[in-house]
mmCIF file of C-alpha atoms in Angstrom:
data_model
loop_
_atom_site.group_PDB
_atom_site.id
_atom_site.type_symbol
_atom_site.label_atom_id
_atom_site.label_comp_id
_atom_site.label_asym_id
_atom_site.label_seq_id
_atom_site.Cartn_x
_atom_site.Cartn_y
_atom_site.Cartn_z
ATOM 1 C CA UNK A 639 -84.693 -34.943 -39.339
ATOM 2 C CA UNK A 640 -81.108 -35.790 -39.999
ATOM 3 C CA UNK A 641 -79.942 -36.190 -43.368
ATOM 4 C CA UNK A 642 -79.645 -39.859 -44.232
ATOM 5 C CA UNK A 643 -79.886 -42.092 -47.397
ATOM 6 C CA UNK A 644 -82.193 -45.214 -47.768
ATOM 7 C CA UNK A 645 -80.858 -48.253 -49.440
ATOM 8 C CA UNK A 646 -82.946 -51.360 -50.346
ATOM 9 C CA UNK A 647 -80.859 -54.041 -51.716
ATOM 10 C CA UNK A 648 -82.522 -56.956 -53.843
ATOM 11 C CA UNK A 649 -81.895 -60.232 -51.495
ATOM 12 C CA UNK A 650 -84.075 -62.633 -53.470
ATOM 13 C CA UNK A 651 -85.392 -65.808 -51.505
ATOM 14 C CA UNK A 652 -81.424 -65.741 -49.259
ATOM 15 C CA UNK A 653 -83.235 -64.192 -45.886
ATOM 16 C CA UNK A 654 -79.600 -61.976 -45.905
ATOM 17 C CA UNK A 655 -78.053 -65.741 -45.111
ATOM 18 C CA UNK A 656 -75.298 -67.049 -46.599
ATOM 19 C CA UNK A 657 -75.599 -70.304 -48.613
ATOM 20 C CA UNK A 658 -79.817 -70.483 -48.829
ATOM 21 C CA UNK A 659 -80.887 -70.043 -52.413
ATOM 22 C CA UNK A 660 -78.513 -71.639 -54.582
ATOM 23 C CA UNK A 661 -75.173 -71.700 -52.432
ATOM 24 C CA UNK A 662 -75.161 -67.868 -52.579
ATOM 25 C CA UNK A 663 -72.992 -66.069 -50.387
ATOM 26 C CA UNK A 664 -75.505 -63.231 -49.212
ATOM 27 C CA UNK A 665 -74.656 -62.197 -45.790
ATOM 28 C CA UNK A 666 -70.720 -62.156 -47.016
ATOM 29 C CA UNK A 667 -72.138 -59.654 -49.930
ATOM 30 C CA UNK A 668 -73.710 -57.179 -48.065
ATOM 31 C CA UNK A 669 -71.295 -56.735 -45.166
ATOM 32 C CA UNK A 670 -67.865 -57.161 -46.964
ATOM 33 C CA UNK A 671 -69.287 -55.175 -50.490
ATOM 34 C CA UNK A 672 -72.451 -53.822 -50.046
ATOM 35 C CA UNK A 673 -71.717 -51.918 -47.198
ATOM 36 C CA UNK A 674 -68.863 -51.007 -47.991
ATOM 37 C CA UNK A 675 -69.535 -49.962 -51.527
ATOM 38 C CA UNK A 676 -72.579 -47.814 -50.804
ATOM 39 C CA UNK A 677 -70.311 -45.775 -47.959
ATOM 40 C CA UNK A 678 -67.831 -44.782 -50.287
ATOM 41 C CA UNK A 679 -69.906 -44.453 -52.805
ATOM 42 C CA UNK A 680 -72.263 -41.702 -51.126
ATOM 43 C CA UNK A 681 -68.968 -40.385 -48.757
ATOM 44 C CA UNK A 682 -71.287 -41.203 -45.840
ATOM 45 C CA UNK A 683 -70.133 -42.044 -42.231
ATOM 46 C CA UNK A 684 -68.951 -44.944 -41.661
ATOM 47 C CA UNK A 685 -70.144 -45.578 -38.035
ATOM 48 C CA UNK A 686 -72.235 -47.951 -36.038
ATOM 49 C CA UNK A 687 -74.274 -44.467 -34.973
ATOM 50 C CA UNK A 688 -75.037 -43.800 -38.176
ATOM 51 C CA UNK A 689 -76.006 -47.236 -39.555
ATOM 52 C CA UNK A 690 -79.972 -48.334 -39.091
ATOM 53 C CA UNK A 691 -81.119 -51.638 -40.543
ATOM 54 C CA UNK A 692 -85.008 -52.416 -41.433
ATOM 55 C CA UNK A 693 -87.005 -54.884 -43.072
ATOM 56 C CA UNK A 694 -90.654 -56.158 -44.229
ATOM 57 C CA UNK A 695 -91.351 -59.839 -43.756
ATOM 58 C CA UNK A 696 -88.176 -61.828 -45.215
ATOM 59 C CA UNK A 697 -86.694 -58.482 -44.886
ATOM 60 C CA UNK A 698 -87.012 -57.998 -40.901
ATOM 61 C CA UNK A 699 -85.994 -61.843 -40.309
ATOM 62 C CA UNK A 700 -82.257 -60.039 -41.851
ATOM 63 C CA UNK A 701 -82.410 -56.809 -40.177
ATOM 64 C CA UNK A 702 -83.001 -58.834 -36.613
ATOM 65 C CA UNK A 703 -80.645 -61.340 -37.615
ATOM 66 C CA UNK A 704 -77.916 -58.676 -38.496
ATOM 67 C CA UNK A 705 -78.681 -56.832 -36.062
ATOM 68 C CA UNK A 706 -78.162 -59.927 -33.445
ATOM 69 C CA UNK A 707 -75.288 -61.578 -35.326
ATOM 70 C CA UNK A 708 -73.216 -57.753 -36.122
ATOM 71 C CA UNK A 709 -74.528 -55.524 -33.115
ATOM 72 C CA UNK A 710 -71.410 -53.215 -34.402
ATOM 73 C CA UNK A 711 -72.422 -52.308 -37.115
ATOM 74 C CA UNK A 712 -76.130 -50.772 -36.560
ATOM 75 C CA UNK A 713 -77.346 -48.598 -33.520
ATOM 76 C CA UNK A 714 -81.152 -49.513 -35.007
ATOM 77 C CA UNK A 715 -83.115 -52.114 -35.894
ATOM 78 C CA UNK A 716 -86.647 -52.250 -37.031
ATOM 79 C CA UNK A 717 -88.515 -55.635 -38.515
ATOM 80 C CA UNK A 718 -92.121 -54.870 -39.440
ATOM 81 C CA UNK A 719 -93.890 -58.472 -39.887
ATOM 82 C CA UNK A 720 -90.708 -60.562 -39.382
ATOM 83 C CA UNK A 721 -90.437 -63.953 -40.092
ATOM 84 C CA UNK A 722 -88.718 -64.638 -36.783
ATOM 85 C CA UNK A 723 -89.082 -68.542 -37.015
ATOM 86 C CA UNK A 724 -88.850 -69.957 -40.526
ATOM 87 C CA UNK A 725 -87.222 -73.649 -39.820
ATOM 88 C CA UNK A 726 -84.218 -75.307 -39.998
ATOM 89 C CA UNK A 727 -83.005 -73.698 -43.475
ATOM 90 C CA UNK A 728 -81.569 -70.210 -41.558
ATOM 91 C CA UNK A 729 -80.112 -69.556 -37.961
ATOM 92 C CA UNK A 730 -82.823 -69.479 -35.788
ATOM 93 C CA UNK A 731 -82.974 -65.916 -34.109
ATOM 94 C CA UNK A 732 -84.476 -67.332 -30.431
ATOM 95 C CA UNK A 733 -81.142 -69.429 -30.305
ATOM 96 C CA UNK A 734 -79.144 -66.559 -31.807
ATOM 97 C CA UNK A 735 -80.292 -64.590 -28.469
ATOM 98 C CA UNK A 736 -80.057 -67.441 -26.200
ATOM 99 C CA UNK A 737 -76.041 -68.336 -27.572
ATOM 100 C CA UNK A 738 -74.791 -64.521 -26.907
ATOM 101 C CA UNK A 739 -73.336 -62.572 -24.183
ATOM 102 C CA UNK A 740 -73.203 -59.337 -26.054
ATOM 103 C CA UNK A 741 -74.928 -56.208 -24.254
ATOM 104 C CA UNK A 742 -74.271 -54.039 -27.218
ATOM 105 C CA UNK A 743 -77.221 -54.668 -29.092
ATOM 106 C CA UNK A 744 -78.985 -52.411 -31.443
ATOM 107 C CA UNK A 745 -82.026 -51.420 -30.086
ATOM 108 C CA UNK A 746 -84.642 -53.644 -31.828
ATOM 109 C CA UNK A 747 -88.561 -52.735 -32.951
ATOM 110 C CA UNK A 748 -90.562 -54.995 -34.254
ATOM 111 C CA UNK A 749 -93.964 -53.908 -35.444
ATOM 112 C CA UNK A 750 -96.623 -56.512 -36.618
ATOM 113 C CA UNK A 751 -100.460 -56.381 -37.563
ATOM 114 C CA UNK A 752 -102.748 -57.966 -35.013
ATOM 115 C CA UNK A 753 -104.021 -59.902 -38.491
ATOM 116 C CA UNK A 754 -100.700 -60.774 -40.122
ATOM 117 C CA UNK A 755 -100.259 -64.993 -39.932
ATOM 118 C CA UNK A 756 -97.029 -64.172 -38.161
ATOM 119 C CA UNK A 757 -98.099 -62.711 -34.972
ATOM 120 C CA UNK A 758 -97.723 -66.466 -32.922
ATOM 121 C CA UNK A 759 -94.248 -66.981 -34.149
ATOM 122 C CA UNK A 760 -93.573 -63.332 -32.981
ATOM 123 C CA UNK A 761 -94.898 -63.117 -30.245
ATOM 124 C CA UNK A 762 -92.898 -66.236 -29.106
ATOM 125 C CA UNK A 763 -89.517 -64.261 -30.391
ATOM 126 C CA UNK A 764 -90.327 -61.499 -27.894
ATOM 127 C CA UNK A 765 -90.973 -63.500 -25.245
ATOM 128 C CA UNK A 766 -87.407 -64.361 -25.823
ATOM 129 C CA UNK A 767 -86.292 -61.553 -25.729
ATOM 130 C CA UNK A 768 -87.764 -59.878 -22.954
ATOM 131 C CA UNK A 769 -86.257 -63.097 -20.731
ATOM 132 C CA UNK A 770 -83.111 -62.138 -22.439
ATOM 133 C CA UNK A 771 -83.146 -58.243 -21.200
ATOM 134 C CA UNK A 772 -82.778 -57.046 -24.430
ATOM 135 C CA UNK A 773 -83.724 -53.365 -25.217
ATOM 136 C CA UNK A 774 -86.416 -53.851 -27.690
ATOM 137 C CA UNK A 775 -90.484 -51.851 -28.331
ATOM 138 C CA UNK A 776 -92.718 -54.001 -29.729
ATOM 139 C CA UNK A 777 -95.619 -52.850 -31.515
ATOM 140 C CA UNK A 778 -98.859 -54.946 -32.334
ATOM 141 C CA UNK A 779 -101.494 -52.723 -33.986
ATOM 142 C CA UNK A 780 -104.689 -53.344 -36.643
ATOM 143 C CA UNK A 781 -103.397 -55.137 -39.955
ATOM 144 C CA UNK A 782 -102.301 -57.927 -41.985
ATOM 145 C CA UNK A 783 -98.757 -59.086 -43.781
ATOM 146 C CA UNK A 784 -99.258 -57.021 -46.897
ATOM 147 C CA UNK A 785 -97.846 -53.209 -48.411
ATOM 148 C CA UNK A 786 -100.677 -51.145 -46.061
ATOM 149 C CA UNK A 787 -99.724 -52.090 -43.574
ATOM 150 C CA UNK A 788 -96.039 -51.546 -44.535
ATOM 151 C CA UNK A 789 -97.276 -48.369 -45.482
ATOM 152 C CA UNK A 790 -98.052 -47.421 -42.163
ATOM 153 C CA UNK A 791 -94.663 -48.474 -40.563
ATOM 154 C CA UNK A 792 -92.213 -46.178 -43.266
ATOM 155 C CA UNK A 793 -92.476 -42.958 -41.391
ATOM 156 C CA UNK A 794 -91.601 -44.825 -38.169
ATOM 157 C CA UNK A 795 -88.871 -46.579 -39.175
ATOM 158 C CA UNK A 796 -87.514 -42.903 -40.618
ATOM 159 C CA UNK A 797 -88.185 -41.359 -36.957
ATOM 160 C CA UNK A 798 -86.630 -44.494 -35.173
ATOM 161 C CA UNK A 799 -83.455 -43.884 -37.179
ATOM 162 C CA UNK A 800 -82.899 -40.328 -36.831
ATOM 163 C CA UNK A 801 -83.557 -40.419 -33.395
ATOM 164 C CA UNK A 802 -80.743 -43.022 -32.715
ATOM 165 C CA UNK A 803 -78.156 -41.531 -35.411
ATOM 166 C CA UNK A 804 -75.280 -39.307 -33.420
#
């Protein structure tokens, strides 16, 4: 595969949102000195082809929501047990689809367990966006919402990546 780095930033209970836990400012963070930081930092390109965002849980509600809400910035984005509806606290991704005209979206996988106590509220968030047209796999196989099943999605989320980076 292609040479790439893997960065896994500490986002505490902010789903990558600005303004959730304790009037933090996450989402400005991570795309104005985050991103930023780490691609000087490592000298790595600087591209949307060479940016792929993924995320467990809490972590794949951000990588969808970045992925809808800054399509330039990541050719890739995979959400393994996503918390695609979580109330009125963050944006709600169904709307986020429904309020956007953009056809240069990331290409989006979401993979959840057959077991996980997510799998209604996702499946309702692809429904959405298959009426939307949106380029997306979805992937439902044996598990719950914990680390084996996680497990199981790492060397995916490494091929999905380096087959999408230019």
């Amino acid at each position: 595969g292609k040479d790439m780095i893997i960065v896994s930033p500490y986002a505490m209970n902010t789903f990558y949102c600005n303004g959730v836990e304790d009037d933090l400012a996450y989402e400005d963070f991570f795309f104005q000195e985050f991103i930023p930081y780490i691609e000087n930092r490592y000298s790595i390109r600087s591209e949307r082809d060479s940016r792929s965002i993924a995320g467990f849980s809490m972590g794949g509600y951000g990588a969808i929501y970045y992925g809808l809400t800054h399509p330039e910035m990541f050719c890739n984005v995979y959400a393994c047990s996503p918390a695609t509806f979580v109330g009125s606290a963050v944006p709600d991704l169904k709307s986020l689809i429904e309020e956007s005209n953009s056809m240069n979206y990331p290409c989006i996988t979401v993979e959840i367990g057959s077991s996980d106590f997510l799998i209604l509220t996702t499946g309702s968030f692809i429904k959405k966006m298959k009426q939307s047209k949106l380029a997306y796999e979805y992937i439902v196989r044996d598990g719950k919402h914990d680390w084996r099943f996680w497990r199981g999605c790492a060397p995916k989320i490494l091929d999905k990546a380096d087959s999408c980076f230019k």
